[in-house]
Amino acid sequence: MNPESKNHEYFMKRCLELAHEAEKNLEVPIGAVIVHDGKIISESSNKREKNHDATGHAEILAIHDACQKLQSWRLSACDLYVTLEPCLMCAGALVQARIRNVYFGAYDPKGGALGSLYKIHEDTRLNHRFPAVGGVLGDECGSLLSTFFKKKRAKS
Amino acid sequence: MNPESKNHEYFMKRCLELAHEAEKNLEVPIGAVIVHDGKIISESSNKREKNHDATGHAEILAIHDACQKLQSWRLSACDLYVTLEPCLMCAGALVQARIRNVYFGAYDPKGGALGSLYKIHEDTRLNHRFPAVGGVLGDECGSLLSTFFKKKRAKS
């Protein structure tokens, strides 16, 4: 696939692969990538359990790595893709990073901060706002999560 | 000073020392510590510039280190002290970490998420809530920040 034909679904498919990796490690299956100049410059799955880290969400790890790659805390020419609507911590981190665009898969009615519980990306009181588009491969992202939690409940 | 006499001001004074360290490194002067069983188990100054990291706030770094120390993403027996009211990212991270109590110095009317712009710690829709007390050595914490920004404006 040449760079021109890369689109939102292409990047979300890579997020889904990362989410599947997370699942294999018994993590909540979430994956994120950061795109700069049409290329993925950082990516991560959710590593909260493995890293023993409350801040180990896929988005935070991807933001950290993108900042290292660009040697800048400003990701204002970058877009983030993630399989689940970001939580407050991650939405706040995207504001801090001055992200350009966010694309997410499934909505999170229990904790989502870019449309569901909060609309952090539209808060005119904060020093950065950005467009956030939900529902990119939303069914696939959502069913990966619901299957994971169904299996988890069956085991407990 | 023996452990019994350690109080909120004692821990905030250490945060202020860390904030002064940040200032020497030309960072916005903010410092944070995490206390477990009456002892500081992690501490950090703000390292956004030095680390080239949008997530390099004092609170995030202190939470990360505390999780490593306890080998757990749950900090439910820990208290966080910080010189400035946490932003959305840090408030969200404190929810994720299931923090027990938060004590902060100065209020942040422009970005504070534990009383000023948002009251994240009281949101009954989220899966964790915690008491947050502002104004601990509030004048000292506030004047350190306002002096820093005054000097910065004078230089630019």
GROMACS .gro file of C-alpha atoms in nm:
model
  312
    1MET     CA    1   0.000   0.000   0.000
    2ASN     CA    2   0.154   0.332  -0.098
    3PRO     CA    3   0.145   0.626   0.144
    4GLU     CA    4  -0.123   0.811  -0.054
    5SER     CA    5  -0.376   0.535  -0.010
    6LYS     CA    6  -0.326   0.512   0.365
    7ASN     CA    7  -0.644   0.628   0.529
    8HIS     CA    8  -0.814   0.629   0.866
    9GLU     CA    9  -0.906   0.261   0.840
   10TYR     CA   10  -0.549   0.166   0.758
   11PHE     CA   11  -0.421   0.329   1.077
   12MET     CA   12  -0.710   0.194   1.285
   13LYS     CA   13  -0.633  -0.158   1.159
   14ARG     CA   14  -0.283  -0.123   1.304
   15CYS     CA   15  -0.444  -0.008   1.632
   16LEU     CA   16  -0.660  -0.322   1.625
   17GLU     CA   17  -0.350  -0.541   1.580
   18LEU     CA   18  -0.196  -0.372   1.885
   19ALA     CA   19  -0.521  -0.423   2.078
   20HIS     CA   20  -0.507  -0.795   1.996
   21GLU     CA   21  -0.149  -0.805   2.129
   22ALA     CA   22  -0.273  -0.646   2.453
   23GLU     CA   23  -0.542  -0.913   2.482
   24LYS     CA   24  -0.285  -1.191   2.452
   25ASN     CA   25  -0.109  -1.037   2.752
   26LEU     CA   26  -0.438  -1.029   2.949
   27GLU     CA   27  -0.464  -0.652   2.919
   28VAL     CA   28  -0.784  -0.469   2.827
   29PRO     CA   29  -0.748  -0.480   2.444
   30ILE     CA   30  -0.673  -0.124   2.337
   31GLY     CA   31  -0.418  -0.002   2.083
   32ALA     CA   32  -0.303   0.342   1.966
   33VAL     CA   33  -0.076   0.488   1.700
   34ILE     CA   34   0.051   0.839   1.631
   35VAL     CA   35   0.087   0.952   1.271
   36HIS     CA   36   0.318   1.228   1.148
   37ASP     CA   37   0.364   1.316   0.780
   38GLY     CA   38   0.155   1.013   0.681
   39LYS     CA   39   0.372   0.769   0.876
   40ILE     CA   40   0.329   0.593   1.210
   41ILE     CA   41   0.598   0.738   1.439
   42SER     CA   42   0.488   0.566   1.761
   43GLU     CA   43   0.248   0.296   1.867
   44SER     CA   44   0.151   0.108   2.179
   45SER     CA   45  -0.092  -0.135   2.325
   46ASN     CA   46  -0.240  -0.090   2.672
   47LYS     CA   47   0.023  -0.203   2.926
   48ARG     CA   48  -0.134  -0.118   3.260
   49GLU     CA   49  -0.103  -0.469   3.402
   50LYS     CA   50   0.232  -0.562   3.250
   51ASN     CA   51   0.398  -0.233   3.347
   52HIS     CA   52   0.219  -0.208   3.685
   53ASP     CA   53   0.138   0.147   3.591
   54ALA     CA   54  -0.183   0.347   3.629
   55THR     CA   55  -0.058   0.574   3.350
   56GLY     CA   56   0.017   0.280   3.116
   57HIS     CA   57  -0.270   0.342   2.873
   58ALA     CA   58  -0.190   0.296   2.503
   59GLU     CA   59  -0.238   0.667   2.431
   60ILE     CA   60  -0.001   0.788   2.708
   61LEU     CA   61   0.272   0.546   2.598
   62ALA     CA   62   0.229   0.644   2.232
   63ILE     CA   63   0.237   1.016   2.318
   64HIS     CA   64   0.553   0.969   2.527
   65ASP     CA   65   0.728   0.781   2.246
   66ALA     CA   66   0.619   1.030   1.978
   67CYS     CA   67   0.759   1.315   2.191
   68GLN     CA   68   1.090   1.126   2.218
   69LYS     CA   69   1.094   1.061   1.844
   70LEU     CA   70   1.034   1.431   1.762
   71GLN     CA   71   1.230   1.557   2.067
   72SER     CA   72   0.943   1.790   2.144
   73TRP     CA   73   0.646   1.793   2.380
   74ARG     CA   74   0.442   1.955   2.103
   75LEU     CA   75   0.273   1.708   1.871
   76SER     CA   76   0.086   1.979   1.682
   77ALA     CA   77   0.152   1.816   1.342
   78CYS     CA   78   0.047   1.470   1.465
   79ASP     CA   79  -0.277   1.270   1.466
   80LEU     CA   80  -0.366   1.000   1.718
   81TYR     CA   81  -0.566   0.687   1.638
   82VAL     CA   82  -0.699   0.465   1.916
   83THR     CA   83  -0.948   0.179   1.933
   84LEU     CA   84  -1.145   0.320   2.230
   85GLU     CA   85  -1.257   0.674   2.313
   86PRO     CA   86  -0.986   0.821   2.539
   87CYS     CA   87  -1.043   0.855   2.916
   88LEU     CA   88  -0.995   1.186   3.099
   89MET     CA   89  -0.624   1.122   3.162
   90CYS     CA   90  -0.558   1.051   2.794
   91ALA     CA   91  -0.784   1.332   2.670
   92GLY     CA   92  -0.597   1.570   2.902
   93ALA     CA   93  -0.264   1.438   2.771
   94LEU     CA   94  -0.380   1.505   2.413
   95VAL     CA   95  -0.456   1.866   2.512
   96GLN     CA   96  -0.111   1.893   2.676
   97ALA     CA   97   0.052   1.753   2.360
   98ARG     CA   98  -0.138   1.999   2.134
   99ILE     CA   99  -0.245   1.705   1.917
  100ARG     CA  100  -0.384   1.794   1.571
  101ASN     CA  101  -0.660   1.533   1.523
  102VAL     CA  102  -0.794   1.233   1.712
  103TYR     CA  103  -0.971   0.935   1.555
  104PHE     CA  104  -1.114   0.665   1.778
  105GLY     CA  105  -1.305   0.342   1.725
  106ALA     CA  106  -1.563   0.256   1.990
  107TYR     CA  107  -1.735   0.510   2.211
  108ASP     CA  108  -1.693   0.459   2.588
  109PRO     CA  109  -2.016   0.561   2.762
  110LYS     CA  110  -1.864   0.485   3.105
  111GLY     CA  111  -1.543   0.684   3.082
  112GLY     CA  112  -1.502   0.852   2.743
  113ALA     CA  113  -1.388   1.212   2.756
  114LEU     CA  114  -1.414   1.308   2.387
  115GLY     CA  115  -1.791   1.300   2.348
  116SER     CA  116  -1.945   1.056   2.597
  117LEU     CA  117  -1.895   1.186   2.955
  118TYR     CA  118  -1.697   1.497   2.864
  119LYS     CA  119  -1.611   1.692   2.550
  120ILE     CA  120  -1.261   1.791   2.653
  121HIS     CA  121  -1.154   1.853   2.291
  122GLU     CA  122  -1.414   2.132   2.260
  123ASP     CA  123  -1.355   2.310   2.593
  124THR     CA  124  -1.284   2.672   2.497
  125ARG     CA  125  -1.142   2.742   2.846
  126LEU     CA  126  -0.842   2.515   2.780
  127ASN     CA  127  -0.541   2.631   2.579
  128HIS     CA  128  -0.587   2.376   2.300
  129ARG     CA  129  -0.878   2.225   2.111
  130PHE     CA  130  -0.884   1.959   1.840
  131PRO     CA  131  -1.133   1.770   1.622
  132ALA     CA  132  -1.220   1.421   1.749
  133VAL     CA  133  -1.392   1.169   1.523
  134GLY     CA  134  -1.543   0.855   1.677
  135GLY     CA  135  -1.668   0.537   1.511
  136VAL     CA  136  -1.369   0.458   1.285
  137LEU     CA  137  -1.403   0.077   1.251
  138GLY     CA  138  -1.622   0.127   1.554
  139ASP     CA  139  -1.802  -0.210   1.537
  140GLU     CA  140  -1.478  -0.406   1.516
  141CYS     CA  141  -1.314  -0.208   1.798
  142GLY     CA  142  -1.624  -0.238   2.015
  143SER     CA  143  -1.677  -0.611   1.966
  144LEU     CA  144  -1.312  -0.683   2.054
  145LEU     CA  145  -1.370  -0.511   2.388
  146SER     CA  146  -1.713  -0.659   2.461
  147THR     CA  147  -1.590  -1.012   2.382
  148PHE     CA  148  -1.294  -0.958   2.617
  149PHE     CA  149  -1.515  -0.849   2.906
  150LYS     CA  150  -1.768  -1.129   2.837
  151LYS     CA  151  -1.489  -1.388   2.861
  152LYS     CA  152  -1.354  -1.220   3.175
  153ARG     CA  153  -1.694  -1.230   3.346
  154ALA     CA  154  -1.740  -1.596   3.248
  155LYS     CA  155  -1.408  -1.683   3.415
  156SER     CA  156  -1.479  -1.497   3.740
  157MET     CA  157   1.131   1.544   6.276
  158ASN     CA  158   0.983   1.208   6.370
  159PRO     CA  159   0.723   1.046   6.144
  160GLU     CA  160   0.434   1.125   6.380
  161SER     CA  161   0.486   1.497   6.348
  162LYS     CA  162   0.490   1.491   5.972
  163ASN     CA  163   0.189   1.679   5.847
  164HIS     CA  164   0.049   1.825   5.531
  165GLU     CA  165   0.281   2.126   5.546
  166TYR     CA  166   0.584   1.900   5.589
  167PHE     CA  167   0.504   1.714   5.267
  168MET     CA  168   0.413   2.035   5.081
  169LYS     CA  169   0.747   2.187   5.182
  170ARG     CA  170   0.920   1.900   5.005
  171CYS     CA  171   0.700   1.968   4.700
  172LEU     CA  172   0.815   2.332   4.713
  173GLU     CA  173   1.180   2.223   4.717
  174LEU     CA  174   1.112   2.012   4.408
  175ALA     CA  175   0.933   2.307   4.246
  176HIS     CA  176   1.242   2.524   4.307
  177GLU     CA  177   1.456   2.255   4.140
  178ALA     CA  178   1.223   2.269   3.837
  179GLU     CA  179   1.264   2.646   3.820
  180LYS     CA  180   1.643   2.617   3.812
  181ASN     CA  181   1.601   2.397   3.504
  182LEU     CA  182   1.373   2.660   3.342
  183GLU     CA  183   1.065   2.443   3.391
  184VAL     CA  184   0.736   2.576   3.525
  185PRO     CA  185   0.803   2.538   3.901
  186ILE     CA  186   0.581   2.253   4.017
  187GLY     CA  187   0.667   1.966   4.250
  188ALA     CA  188   0.480   1.657   4.373
  189VAL     CA  189   0.530   1.375   4.622
  190ILE     CA  190   0.339   1.055   4.694
  191VAL     CA  191   0.308   0.940   5.053
  192HIS     CA  192   0.247   0.581   5.166
  193ASP     CA  193   0.243   0.474   5.532
  194GLY     CA  194   0.360   0.821   5.635
  195LYS     CA  195   0.664   0.812   5.408
  196ILE     CA  196   0.744   0.970   5.073
  197ILE     CA  197   0.774   0.681   4.827
  198SER     CA  198   0.810   0.888   4.510
  199GLU     CA  199   0.863   1.248   4.415
  200SER     CA  200   0.921   1.456   4.106
  201SER     CA  201   0.947   1.805   3.973
  202ASN     CA  202   0.788   1.908   3.644
  203LYS     CA  203   1.014   1.784   3.361
  204ARG     CA  204   0.819   1.870   3.049
  205GLU     CA  205   1.098   2.070   2.885
  206LYS     CA  206   1.391   1.859   3.000
  207ASN     CA  207   1.227   1.528   2.903
  208HIS     CA  208   1.064   1.671   2.585
  209ASP     CA  209   0.745   1.506   2.705
  210ALA     CA  210   0.388   1.636   2.707
  211THR     CA  211   0.314   1.385   2.985
  212GLY     CA  212   0.614   1.496   3.196
  213HIS     CA  213   0.412   1.673   3.467
  214ALA     CA  214   0.532   1.623   3.826
  215GLU     CA  215   0.220   1.425   3.920
  216ILE     CA  216   0.244   1.179   3.628
  217LEU     CA  217   0.611   1.110   3.697
  218ALA     CA  218   0.543   1.066   4.071
  219ILE     CA  219   0.248   0.832   4.002
  220HIS     CA  220   0.459   0.625   3.762
  221ASP     CA  221   0.740   0.590   4.016
  222ALA     CA  222   0.505   0.508   4.303
  223CYS     CA  223   0.347   0.232   4.091
  224GLN     CA  224   0.695   0.091   4.023
  225LYS     CA  225   0.784   0.110   4.392
  226LEU     CA  226   0.468  -0.076   4.497
  227GLN     CA  227   0.459  -0.294   4.180
  228SER     CA  228   0.093  -0.209   4.143
  229TRP     CA  229  -0.113   0.032   3.936
  230ARG     CA  230  -0.340   0.078   4.239
  231LEU     CA  231  -0.228   0.354   4.474
  232SER     CA  232  -0.536   0.322   4.694
  233ALA     CA  233  -0.335   0.357   5.017
  234CYS     CA  234  -0.141   0.659   4.889
  235ASP     CA  235  -0.183   1.037   4.911
  236LEU     CA  236  -0.051   1.286   4.656
  237TYR     CA  237   0.078   1.632   4.739
  238VAL     CA  238   0.145   1.888   4.465
  239THR     CA  239   0.215   2.262   4.460
  240LEU     CA  240  -0.046   2.341   4.191
  241GLU     CA  241  -0.399   2.215   4.135
  242PRO     CA  242  -0.370   1.921   3.892
  243CYS     CA  243  -0.468   1.964   3.525
  244LEU     CA  244  -0.716   1.730   3.351
  245MET     CA  245  -0.445   1.482   3.251
  246CYS     CA  246  -0.314   1.456   3.607
  247ALA     CA  247  -0.660   1.452   3.767
  248GLY     CA  248  -0.754   1.170   3.529
  249ALA     CA  249  -0.434   0.984   3.621
  250LEU     CA  250  -0.523   1.017   3.991
  251VAL     CA  251  -0.861   0.857   3.916
  252GLN     CA  252  -0.688   0.579   3.722
  253ALA     CA  253  -0.446   0.521   4.013
  254ARG     CA  254  -0.733   0.507   4.267
  255ILE     CA  255  -0.549   0.765   4.480
  256ARG     CA  256  -0.670   0.802   4.841
  257ASN     CA  257  -0.630   1.176   4.902
  258VAL     CA  258  -0.495   1.477   4.714
  259TYR     CA  259  -0.355   1.793   4.874
  260PHE     CA  260  -0.253   2.082   4.652
  261GLY     CA  261  -0.110   2.429   4.708
  262ALA     CA  262  -0.228   2.697   4.467
  263TYR     CA  263  -0.554   2.685   4.275
  264ASP     CA  264  -0.525   2.702   3.894
  265PRO     CA  265  -0.821   2.898   3.757
  266LYS     CA  266  -0.701   2.844   3.397
  267GLY     CA  267  -0.659   2.467   3.400
  268GLY     CA  268  -0.732   2.317   3.743
  269ALA     CA  269  -0.946   2.003   3.734
  270LEU     CA  270  -1.000   1.948   4.108
  271GLY     CA  271  -1.222   2.246   4.183
  272SER     CA  272  -1.149   2.527   3.937
  273LEU     CA  273  -1.256   2.427   3.583
  274TYR     CA  274  -1.369   2.075   3.670
  275LYS     CA  275  -1.438   1.871   3.982
  276ILE     CA  276  -1.311   1.540   3.851
  277HIS     CA  277  -1.259   1.402   4.203
  278GLU     CA  278  -1.634   1.431   4.273
  279ASP     CA  279  -1.771   1.290   3.945
  280THR     CA  280  -2.000   1.004   4.049
  281ARG     CA  281  -2.003   0.867   3.692
  282LEU     CA  282  -1.634   0.770   3.719
  283ASN     CA  283  -1.518   0.453   3.894
  284HIS     CA  284  -1.320   0.633   4.164
  285ARG     CA  285  -1.363   0.946   4.373
  286PHE     CA  286  -1.132   1.104   4.630
  287PRO     CA  287  -1.116   1.405   4.862
  288ALA     CA  288  -0.908   1.695   4.728
  289VAL     CA  289  -0.793   1.977   4.957
  290GLY     CA  290  -0.654   2.297   4.804
  291GLY     CA  291  -0.465   2.584   4.966
  292VAL     CA  292  -0.199   2.387   5.158
  293LEU     CA  293   0.082   2.648   5.176
  294GLY     CA  294  -0.122   2.803   4.898
  295ASP     CA  295   0.035   3.152   4.915
  296GLU     CA  296   0.389   3.019   4.897
  297CYS     CA  297   0.307   2.781   4.610
  298GLY     CA  298   0.117   3.053   4.424
  299SER     CA  299   0.382   3.323   4.458
  300LEU     CA  300   0.654   3.087   4.333
  301LEU     CA  301   0.451   3.040   4.014
  302SER     CA  302   0.348   3.404   3.967
  303THR     CA  303   0.709   3.524   4.015
  304PHE     CA  304   0.825   3.269   3.757
  305PHE     CA  305   0.574   3.387   3.497
  306LYS     CA  306   0.645   3.755   3.574
  307LYS     CA  307   1.017   3.699   3.511
  308LYS     CA  308   0.937   3.504   3.193
  309ARG     CA  309   0.718   3.782   3.055
  310ALA     CA  310   0.985   4.042   3.138
  311LYS     CA  311   1.242   3.844   2.936
  312SER     CA  312   1.022   3.795   2.629
   0.00000   0.00000   0.00000
